[in-house]
């Protein structure tokens, strides 16, 4: 459990970081909180020769609301997300989801940028970001671009991020003031990744669902945005038939791998249960 | 009141902090301040580090090992392989179970994670890089990980070294992967009981492969002094003296030139009883390099290589009358020992004390047979917080009782009450050969049932089941009942030895002139609090305050020879030696007192902290005065000084017992569960320190919870270990861990000097069946007789699914 040796860099600005990445190419890797990368390095499943630590770059930190967009610096830790009253008021699902990531020790170190850039299907924030229709602000040698969370994940650990690019911020459209939300996660214990988890955002008017977004964690090689399942809910009063239809549509997209958490059949089944629970809680909150 | 007021008896008693006192743990002063001294804290001048190359395959031939690249890694000084070890006759080592085990792969590997080469370097980082650089060429062989397939005619032959040997350490072998068959009991009478039974049950009850998880993994620091020809080994040893003797037997170093020192140990739970390849490698490396060599395993190495526990597959049969009186018990066990039989049991007991499987019940006849087999899995078979195979036995009978109750349509608590050994039957001779020392099962069970409100719980459960059937809830309620009897305190020399060493234990007490002293014991605490409790025993016995007594264990040069701490044996065996040594001190003090008070010894009586003349309480001598006299002016003809040694060979085992109840709610849609209530009543005889007992019970219950509800070391068909890290291996945090309610009754052991029985392992032994019975009890009204552990979300969901509960 000792990583291979590596050189350590701590740039003070994004351009400086990009320059180091450019110099070493695929031998370099950025490190944020290190709570996904360092364990991989200890197992020698990752052996970067150069680690580029982003923690001393001030512009990658902070949370601000920019008109209709919330901008969260990539190096903002999960603990800082939890500590922001402004963010919790505007996007309570972020608070609910962050609280279900690991334990306080991990949340003090782990960053939002690392969580979404990592590409591990077990990470919780990617599905939440898909549910919120967030975008990732990405900067590379050739400039900056924005990638939709719903288009970012290609397969396990493979993302739309190009070599040498850094996620600098996460941009979330401010949700309507009155909305329902829920992040429901089944896990074996504190510190475990999801057996199955569902994120739901919803607006309701006159008892009928107006908008709905559903996304799933750890039920396939990437987070799963369930457009069809969401559509099955819109217009309903969230009756059993609508929930069953949504769970069915989402189920067709699930492709979890069997592991210590259980079989494919079990994980798919509880994926449906998580969707049902998240929908009901979101509906209650939207109508409370 | 002035300073001259003599202290009251209560004050004198309280000052001792003797037996029965909730004395705070003295060792915690250093542990809670980070001032413990563990192996990895030790640094010796010039110290090197060793690290192991391990097999990625479950079964493979080792074609070649190329160490040349590793030797070029900066800092790497040496790489040991079986070839080098063979030069000192240590490529293989004897196991505690009469088998032999490869220290480093000799020609082939037999399990994933097996030790293949040992890299020695100037620091642990260089050693880790060296491990990566060792090139091993393997040729994969067919793998056998399923014990049920290990004895098929075409099963791959795992142990080529045993080719043609049809007799092992424990008798004949039936197959090339068979290790032993062990049988106990009256087969004919048992078969008859089953042939004439009104009712009988038969169930395969498996206890999955698990592993203890001490905070500190196994590690050692070996230092060979070439000039003096002496070897010092600091290590995480639960039995340091045994390690010294084994080291001497397998090396050419005489025992007096080997110093084995176990410093503070961060938990053992059986994991630190055995001798592991890492230890041998560190020792050989120190001899080869002339430098101290440290070896520390990491967590994944710990889970995957140093001694698993359980992997017992028990076919349990119980015969009974329609009225629920048990008439016979028959059990066959398929015991998976992995690649080498490195089971940590007393030498003559290949299946440990599994014959305690008749449990707390008056069963007229029984027969058991155990087949041990080799598979491509890590070796071991330690007693993970239990006496030898006792937790397997307790699980078998306690699940069996529930299954029988279900078949009879009888309440499981009532079935137990009906079959308990009665108080007046003790000492009780069990059908499988044990003599139970004492017990009062009915009193304990009734107390427990009243305490948790058993009748009301059953009524609530009935209502819940009806509600479930009506579709009003998706939760099931389970009530787990367990009444266990343990057998601990190995053990009497007539039936217990390790490699020929009788399983006694020992104590040496030296009281210094001013009335304080040192107590040295052959046991070795790994967190049990011996430094606290041993002093309490002496305090009560000789009237010297516990605070004035130092307890020392673990240094084989200074501690008297002992067999170590495991199997809840410390209090039954070492605790008895302590009391006996203290009584020798007391006897000498009595002679001195008689001389000083000018009376006959028989005219004296003991009074808390000294002797007084019967009928003349003002004529007295305190222990402090008597000790001083022993050094200052002993009676004529008496040797000065105040020392005693006792080696205690127990006349019998002790038999702690307990009644545990678990109330659990299970969500059939996700398999999530909530332990609503857990009540544990323990009877461990005389209670030395109630607070430490409670702590032991809390810890053991937490481990039992982990085992029953999640822990499993699972191998796939290719011999890959899954669940070998804390990512998957279930180690509950404070969030998952239920609240524990503890209680007790006191039935002293009649043969133990202070009546104490041992408690450290009871909660693990009794806890596992209580949890498992709760889960089974939740589901059984919908059909089925047994759900295998671990009862994690997935398996609970499966149980619901297979019973048609998902629509
Ligand atoms: C015990 C434990 C339990 C955990 N449980 C959970 C859980 O339940 N749910 C969950 O979601 N996570 C969990 N995690 C992971 C944790 O949240 C990580 O912190 C997170 O996944 C990664 O964030 P990080 O800042 O630590 O990233 P790092 O580990 O530093 O990096 C992760 C990866 O992302 C890349 N990266 C990081 N930042 C950027 C960036 N700005 N731009 C481009 N690439 C970047 C790195 O190069 C690396 O490949 C757990 C971790 C541990 C140790």
Coordinates of C-alpha atoms in Angstrom, one line a residue, chain B residues 171-627:
Chain B
X171 CA -5.2 -40.2 11.2
X172 CA -6.0 -41.5 7.7
X173 CA -6.7 -39.3 4.7
X174 CA -9.4 -40.3 2.3
X175 CA -8.4 -38.2 -0.7
X176 CA -5.5 -36.2 -1.8
X177 CA -7.3 -33.0 -0.6
X178 CA -8.5 -34.6 2.7
X179 CA -6.7 -33.6 5.9
X180 CA -8.4 -35.5 8.6
X181 CA -11.6 -37.0 9.8
X182 CA -12.5 -36.5 13.5
X183 CA -15.4 -38.2 15.2
X184 CA -16.7 -38.1 18.7
X185 CA -19.8 -39.7 20.3
X186 CA -21.8 -42.9 20.1
X187 CA -22.7 -43.5 16.5
X188 CA -24.9 -46.5 17.1
X189 CA -27.0 -45.0 19.8
X190 CA -27.3 -41.8 17.9
X191 CA -28.5 -43.6 14.7
X192 CA -31.0 -45.5 16.8
X193 CA -32.3 -42.2 18.3
X194 CA -32.9 -40.9 14.8
X195 CA -34.4 -44.1 13.5
X196 CA -37.0 -44.1 16.2
X197 CA -37.5 -40.3 16.4
X198 CA -41.0 -38.8 16.3
X199 CA -39.7 -35.6 14.8
X200 CA -36.3 -34.7 13.3
X201 CA -34.7 -31.9 11.3
X202 CA -31.7 -31.8 9.0
X203 CA -30.2 -28.6 7.7
X204 CA -26.9 -27.4 6.1
X205 CA -25.8 -24.5 8.2
X206 CA -22.8 -22.7 6.9
X207 CA -20.6 -20.3 8.7
X208 CA -18.8 -18.2 6.1
X209 CA -15.1 -17.5 6.0
X210 CA -14.3 -14.3 7.9
X211 CA -11.3 -12.6 9.5
X212 CA -10.6 -10.7 12.7
X213 CA -9.8 -7.0 12.2
X214 CA -7.5 -5.9 15.0
X215 CA -6.6 -2.2 14.7
X216 CA -2.9 -3.2 14.5
X217 CA -2.0 -5.8 11.8
X218 CA 0.5 -8.6 12.3
X219 CA 4.1 -7.4 12.5
X220 CA 7.5 -8.0 13.9
X221 CA 11.0 -6.7 14.3
X222 CA 13.8 -9.3 14.3
X223 CA 17.3 -8.5 15.5
X224 CA 20.1 -11.1 15.4
X225 CA 23.2 -10.3 17.3
X226 CA 26.0 -12.2 15.5
X227 CA 28.6 -11.6 18.2
X228 CA 26.5 -13.1 21.0
X229 CA 24.5 -15.5 18.7
X230 CA 21.3 -14.1 20.2
X231 CA 18.0 -13.4 18.5
X232 CA 15.5 -10.8 19.7
X233 CA 12.1 -10.7 18.2
X234 CA 9.6 -8.0 19.0
X235 CA 6.2 -9.0 17.7
X236 CA 2.4 -8.9 17.9
X237 CA 2.3 -12.2 19.7
X238 CA -0.7 -13.4 21.6
X239 CA 1.5 -16.3 22.9
X240 CA 5.1 -15.0 23.1
X241 CA 6.6 -18.0 24.9
X242 CA 5.2 -20.5 22.4
X243 CA 6.8 -18.4 19.6
X244 CA 10.1 -18.6 21.4
X245 CA 9.9 -22.3 21.8
X246 CA 8.8 -22.8 18.1
X247 CA 11.6 -20.5 17.0
X248 CA 14.1 -22.5 18.9
X249 CA 12.8 -25.8 17.6
X250 CA 12.9 -24.8 13.9
X251 CA 16.2 -22.9 14.1
X252 CA 19.5 -24.0 15.6
X253 CA 19.4 -21.2 18.2
X254 CA 19.0 -22.5 21.8
X255 CA 15.9 -21.2 23.6
X256 CA 17.9 -19.1 26.2
X257 CA 19.4 -17.2 23.4
X258 CA 16.1 -16.2 21.9
X259 CA 14.3 -13.2 23.4
X260 CA 10.7 -12.8 22.3
X261 CA 9.0 -9.6 23.4
X262 CA 5.4 -8.7 22.7
X263 CA 5.0 -5.0 23.5
X264 CA 1.6 -3.2 23.5
X265 CA -0.7 -5.1 21.1
X266 CA -3.5 -3.4 19.2
X267 CA -6.0 -6.2 19.3
X268 CA -5.6 -9.8 18.5
X269 CA -8.9 -11.8 18.3
X270 CA -7.0 -14.9 17.4
X271 CA -5.2 -13.3 14.5
X272 CA -1.9 -13.1 16.4
X273 CA -1.7 -16.6 17.8
X274 CA -0.1 -18.3 14.8
X275 CA 3.4 -18.0 13.3
X276 CA 3.4 -16.5 9.9
X277 CA 5.9 -16.5 7.0
X278 CA 6.6 -12.8 7.5
X279 CA 8.1 -13.5 10.9
X280 CA 10.3 -16.3 9.6
X281 CA 11.5 -14.1 6.7
X282 CA 12.3 -11.2 9.0
X283 CA 14.3 -13.4 11.3
X284 CA 16.2 -15.0 8.4
X285 CA 16.8 -11.6 6.8
X286 CA 18.2 -10.3 10.1
X287 CA 20.6 -13.3 10.3
X288 CA 21.6 -12.8 6.6
X289 CA 22.1 -9.0 6.8
X290 CA 23.2 -8.7 10.4
X291 CA 20.8 -5.8 10.8
X292 CA 17.4 -5.6 12.5
X293 CA 14.6 -6.2 10.0
X294 CA 11.0 -5.0 10.5
X295 CA 8.1 -6.6 8.7
X296 CA 4.6 -5.0 8.9
X297 CA 1.7 -6.3 6.9
X298 CA -0.9 -3.9 5.5
X299 CA -4.6 -4.2 5.9
X300 CA -5.2 -6.1 2.7
X301 CA -2.4 -8.5 3.4
X302 CA -3.9 -9.0 6.8
X303 CA -7.3 -9.9 5.5
X304 CA -6.0 -12.1 2.7
X305 CA -3.2 -14.0 4.3
X306 CA -2.7 -14.2 8.0
X307 CA -5.3 -16.6 9.4
X308 CA -8.9 -16.5 8.5
X309 CA -11.6 -17.9 10.8
X310 CA -14.6 -20.3 10.4
X311 CA -15.4 -21.6 6.9
X312 CA -17.4 -24.4 8.5
X313 CA -20.2 -26.2 6.7
X314 CA -22.3 -28.0 9.3
X315 CA -25.1 -30.4 8.5
X316 CA -27.1 -30.4 11.7
X317 CA -29.6 -33.0 12.6
X318 CA -31.8 -33.1 15.7
X319 CA -34.1 -35.8 16.8
X320 CA -36.9 -35.1 19.2
X321 CA -40.3 -36.2 20.6
X322 CA -43.4 -34.5 19.5
X323 CA -43.5 -32.8 22.8
X324 CA -40.2 -31.2 22.0
X325 CA -37.8 -33.2 24.1
X326 CA -34.5 -33.7 22.2
X327 CA -33.4 -37.3 21.9
X328 CA -30.4 -37.1 19.7
X329 CA -28.0 -34.8 17.8
X330 CA -25.9 -35.6 14.8
X331 CA -23.6 -33.2 13.0
X332 CA -21.3 -33.6 10.1
X333 CA -18.9 -30.7 9.4
X334 CA -17.0 -30.0 6.2
X335 CA -14.2 -27.8 7.4
X336 CA -12.3 -25.7 4.8
X337 CA -8.8 -25.2 6.1
X338 CA -7.4 -23.6 3.0
X339 CA -4.0 -24.5 1.5
X340 CA -2.3 -25.6 4.7
X341 CA -3.7 -26.8 7.9
X342 CA -2.6 -23.9 10.1
X343 CA -5.5 -24.1 12.4
X344 CA -4.7 -22.7 15.9
X345 CA -6.1 -25.4 18.1
X346 CA -4.6 -27.4 20.9
X347 CA -2.6 -30.1 19.1
X348 CA -4.9 -33.1 19.7
X349 CA -8.0 -31.2 18.6
X350 CA -8.2 -30.9 14.9
X351 CA -11.7 -29.4 15.1
X352 CA -11.1 -27.6 18.4
X353 CA -13.8 -28.1 21.0
X354 CA -16.5 -28.4 18.4
X355 CA -17.9 -31.2 20.6
X356 CA -19.5 -28.5 22.8
X357 CA -22.1 -28.5 20.0
X358 CA -24.7 -30.1 22.4
X359 CA -24.8 -26.6 23.8
X360 CA -26.9 -25.9 26.9
X361 CA -29.2 -28.9 26.4
X362 CA -29.5 -32.2 28.1
X363 CA -29.1 -34.3 25.0
X364 CA -28.9 -38.0 25.7
X365 CA -26.9 -39.1 22.7
X366 CA -24.9 -37.4 20.0
X367 CA -22.4 -38.1 17.3
X368 CA -20.2 -35.7 15.3
X369 CA -17.8 -36.1 12.5
X370 CA -15.6 -33.5 11.0
X371 CA -13.8 -33.7 7.6
X372 CA -11.0 -31.2 7.1
X373 CA -10.1 -30.4 3.5
X374 CA -7.6 -28.4 1.5
X375 CA -8.7 -25.7 -0.9
X376 CA -6.9 -22.9 -2.8
X377 CA -7.6 -20.4 -0.1
X378 CA -5.5 -18.8 2.6
X379 CA -4.5 -21.1 5.5
X380 CA -5.6 -20.6 9.1
X381 CA -8.6 -21.4 11.1
X382 CA -8.1 -19.2 14.1
X383 CA -10.6 -18.8 16.9
X384 CA -11.9 -15.3 16.0
X385 CA -12.8 -14.2 19.5
X386 CA -14.0 -17.6 20.6
X387 CA -12.6 -20.7 22.1
X388 CA -11.5 -23.2 19.5
X389 CA -14.5 -23.7 17.1
X390 CA -16.9 -22.9 19.9
X391 CA -18.6 -20.2 18.0
X392 CA -19.2 -22.5 15.1
X393 CA -20.7 -25.1 17.5
X394 CA -22.9 -22.5 19.2
X395 CA -24.1 -21.2 15.9
X396 CA -24.9 -24.8 14.7
X397 CA -26.9 -25.8 17.8
X398 CA -28.7 -22.5 18.2
X399 CA -29.8 -22.3 14.6
X400 CA -30.8 -26.0 14.9
X401 CA -32.9 -25.3 17.9
X402 CA -34.9 -22.6 16.1
X403 CA -35.4 -24.9 13.1
X404 CA -36.7 -27.6 15.4
X405 CA -39.0 -25.2 17.1
X406 CA -40.3 -24.1 13.8
X407 CA -41.0 -27.7 12.8
X408 CA -42.7 -28.5 16.1
X409 CA -44.7 -25.3 16.0
X410 CA -43.3 -24.4 19.3
X411 CA -41.9 -21.1 20.6
X412 CA -38.1 -21.2 20.4
X413 CA -37.6 -19.9 23.9
X414 CA -40.0 -22.5 25.3
X415 CA -38.1 -25.3 23.4
X416 CA -34.9 -24.2 25.0
X417 CA -36.4 -24.0 28.5
X418 CA -37.7 -27.5 28.0
X419 CA -34.3 -29.0 27.1
X420 CA -31.9 -27.0 29.4
X421 CA -29.6 -28.9 31.6
X422 CA -31.1 -28.3 35.1
X423 CA -29.2 -26.6 37.9
X424 CA -29.1 -29.8 40.0
X425 CA -27.5 -31.8 37.1
X426 CA -24.2 -29.9 37.4
X427 CA -21.4 -31.0 37.2
X428 CA -23.0 -32.3 34.0
X429 CA -21.4 -34.9 31.7
X430 CA -22.3 -34.2 28.1
X431 CA -22.9 -36.9 25.6
X432 CA -19.8 -35.7 23.7
X433 CA -17.4 -36.0 26.6
X434 CA -17.3 -32.7 28.5
X435 CA -17.9 -32.0 32.2
X436 CA -19.8 -28.7 32.5
X437 CA -18.7 -27.2 35.8
X438 CA -21.7 -25.1 36.8
X439 CA -24.8 -23.4 35.4
X440 CA -28.2 -22.1 36.2
X441 CA -29.8 -21.8 32.8
X442 CA -33.4 -21.5 33.7
X443 CA -32.8 -18.6 36.0
X444 CA -30.8 -16.7 33.4
X445 CA -33.3 -17.4 30.6
X446 CA -36.3 -16.3 32.7
X447 CA -34.5 -13.2 33.8
X448 CA -33.7 -12.3 30.2
X449 CA -37.2 -13.0 28.9
X450 CA -38.7 -10.8 31.6
X451 CA -36.2 -8.1 31.0
X452 CA -37.0 -7.7 27.3
X453 CA -40.7 -8.5 27.6
X454 CA -40.6 -11.6 25.5
X455 CA -44.3 -12.3 25.5
X456 CA -45.3 -8.8 24.5
X457 CA -42.7 -8.9 21.7
X458 CA -44.2 -12.1 20.3
X459 CA -47.7 -10.6 20.4
X460 CA -46.4 -7.5 18.6
X461 CA -44.8 -9.7 16.0
X462 CA -48.0 -11.6 15.4
X463 CA -49.9 -8.3 14.8
X464 CA -47.1 -7.0 12.5
X465 CA -47.2 -10.2 10.4
X466 CA -51.0 -9.8 10.0
X467 CA -50.5 -6.2 9.0
X468 CA -47.8 -7.3 6.5
X469 CA -50.1 -9.8 4.9
X470 CA -52.8 -7.1 4.6
X471 CA -50.3 -5.0 2.8
X472 CA -50.1 -2.3 5.4
X473 CA -46.4 -2.5 6.0
X474 CA -43.3 -3.6 4.2
X475 CA -41.3 -4.3 7.4
X476 CA -40.8 -7.7 9.0
X477 CA -40.1 -8.1 12.7
X478 CA -37.7 -10.8 13.9
X479 CA -36.9 -11.9 17.4
X480 CA -33.6 -13.7 17.8
X481 CA -33.2 -16.0 20.7
X482 CA -29.9 -17.5 21.7
X483 CA -28.8 -19.4 24.8
X484 CA -25.2 -20.4 24.5
X485 CA -22.7 -22.3 26.6
X486 CA -19.1 -21.8 26.0
X487 CA -16.1 -24.0 26.9
X488 CA -13.1 -21.9 27.7
X489 CA -9.9 -22.0 29.7
X490 CA -7.8 -24.4 27.8
X491 CA -6.7 -26.2 29.4
X492 CA -6.1 -29.2 31.7
X493 CA -2.9 -31.0 30.7
X494 CA -4.9 -34.2 30.5
X495 CA -6.5 -33.0 27.3
X496 CA -4.7 -29.9 26.1
X497 CA -1.3 -29.2 24.7
X498 CA 0.3 -27.1 22.0
X499 CA 3.2 -29.0 20.3
X500 CA 3.6 -31.0 23.5
X501 CA 3.4 -28.0 25.8
X502 CA 0.7 -28.5 28.5
X503 CA -1.6 -25.6 28.5
X504 CA -1.0 -24.3 32.0
X505 CA -0.4 -20.7 32.8
X506 CA 1.7 -18.9 35.3
X507 CA 2.3 -16.0 37.6
X508 CA 5.2 -14.6 39.6
X509 CA 4.7 -12.0 42.3
X510 CA 7.3 -10.0 44.0
X511 CA 6.3 -7.7 46.8
X512 CA 8.9 -4.9 47.5
X513 CA 9.8 -4.0 51.1
X514 CA 7.6 -0.9 51.2
X515 CA 4.5 -2.8 50.2
X516 CA 4.2 -2.4 46.5
X517 CA 5.1 -5.0 44.0
X518 CA 5.2 -6.4 40.5
X519 CA 3.0 -9.2 39.1
X520 CA 4.4 -11.0 36.1
X521 CA 2.1 -13.3 34.1
X522 CA 2.4 -15.7 31.2
X523 CA -0.7 -14.4 29.5
X524 CA -0.5 -11.4 27.1
X525 CA -3.1 -8.6 26.9
X526 CA -4.1 -7.3 23.5
X527 CA -6.5 -4.8 24.9
X528 CA -8.4 -6.9 27.4
X529 CA -7.1 -4.8 30.3
X530 CA -4.9 -7.3 32.1
X531 CA -2.8 -4.6 33.7
X532 CA -6.0 -3.5 35.5
X533 CA -7.7 -6.7 36.4
X534 CA -4.7 -8.9 37.3
X535 CA -3.8 -6.3 39.9
X536 CA -7.4 -6.4 41.2
X537 CA -7.2 -10.1 41.9
X538 CA -3.9 -9.7 43.8
X539 CA -5.3 -6.7 45.7
X540 CA -8.2 -8.7 47.0
X541 CA -6.1 -11.7 47.8
X542 CA -3.3 -10.0 49.7
X543 CA -4.6 -6.6 50.7
X544 CA -2.2 -4.4 48.8
X545 CA -4.0 -1.7 46.7
X546 CA -4.2 -2.5 43.0
X547 CA -2.6 0.9 42.3
X548 CA 0.6 -0.3 44.1
X549 CA 1.0 -3.3 41.8
X550 CA 2.6 -3.2 38.4
X551 CA 1.5 -5.9 36.0
X552 CA 4.0 -7.0 33.3
X553 CA 3.4 -9.5 30.5
X554 CA 5.0 -10.3 27.1
X555 CA 8.7 -10.4 27.8
X556 CA 9.8 -14.0 27.7
X557 CA 13.0 -13.2 29.6
X558 CA 11.1 -11.8 32.6
X559 CA 7.6 -13.3 32.5
X560 CA 7.1 -16.9 33.7
X561 CA 6.4 -19.4 30.9
X562 CA 2.8 -19.2 29.8
X563 CA 0.7 -20.3 26.9
X564 CA -0.7 -16.9 26.1
X565 CA -4.0 -15.2 25.7
X566 CA -6.7 -16.5 23.4
X567 CA -9.8 -18.7 23.8
X568 CA -10.9 -16.8 26.9
X569 CA -8.2 -18.7 28.7
X570 CA -6.5 -15.8 30.6
X571 CA -8.8 -15.5 33.6
X572 CA -9.6 -19.3 33.9
X573 CA -5.9 -20.3 33.7
X574 CA -3.6 -17.3 34.3
X575 CA -6.1 -15.7 36.6
X576 CA -6.1 -18.8 38.7
X577 CA -2.3 -18.9 38.8
X578 CA -2.3 -15.3 40.0
X579 CA -4.7 -16.1 42.8
X580 CA -2.6 -19.1 43.8
X581 CA 0.7 -17.2 43.7
X582 CA -1.0 -14.5 45.8
X583 CA -2.1 -17.1 48.3
X584 CA 1.5 -18.2 48.7
X585 CA 2.4 -14.6 49.6
X586 CA -0.5 -14.5 52.0
X587 CA 0.5 -17.8 53.6
X588 CA 4.0 -16.5 54.3
X589 CA 2.6 -13.2 55.6
X590 CA 0.4 -15.3 58.0
X591 CA 3.5 -17.1 59.4
X592 CA 5.2 -13.7 59.9
X593 CA 2.0 -12.3 61.5
X594 CA 1.8 -15.3 63.9
X595 CA 5.4 -14.7 64.9
X596 CA 5.0 -11.0 65.4
X597 CA 1.7 -11.3 67.3
X598 CA 2.9 -14.3 69.3
X599 CA 0.0 -16.5 68.5
X600 CA -0.5 -19.7 66.5
X601 CA -1.2 -19.3 62.8
X602 CA -4.6 -20.9 63.3
X603 CA -5.6 -18.1 65.7
X604 CA -5.3 -15.5 62.9
X605 CA -8.0 -14.4 60.5
X606 CA -7.7 -12.4 57.3
X607 CA -9.3 -9.0 57.4
X608 CA -9.2 -7.0 54.1
X609 CA -5.6 -5.9 54.2
X610 CA -4.0 -7.8 57.0
X611 CA -4.2 -10.4 59.7
X612 CA -5.9 -10.0 63.1
X613 CA -6.2 -12.3 66.1
X614 CA -9.5 -14.0 66.2
X615 CA -11.6 -12.4 68.9
X616 CA -9.0 -9.6 69.4
X617 CA -9.4 -7.4 66.4
X618 CA -7.2 -4.7 67.9
X619 CA -4.3 -7.1 67.7
X620 CA -3.5 -7.0 64.0
X621 CA -0.8 -6.6 61.4
X622 CA -1.3 -5.0 58.1
X623 CA 0.1 -6.5 54.9
X624 CA 2.4 -3.5 54.6
X625 CA 3.9 -4.2 58.0
X626 CA 4.2 -7.9 57.3
X627 CA 6.0 -7.3 54.0

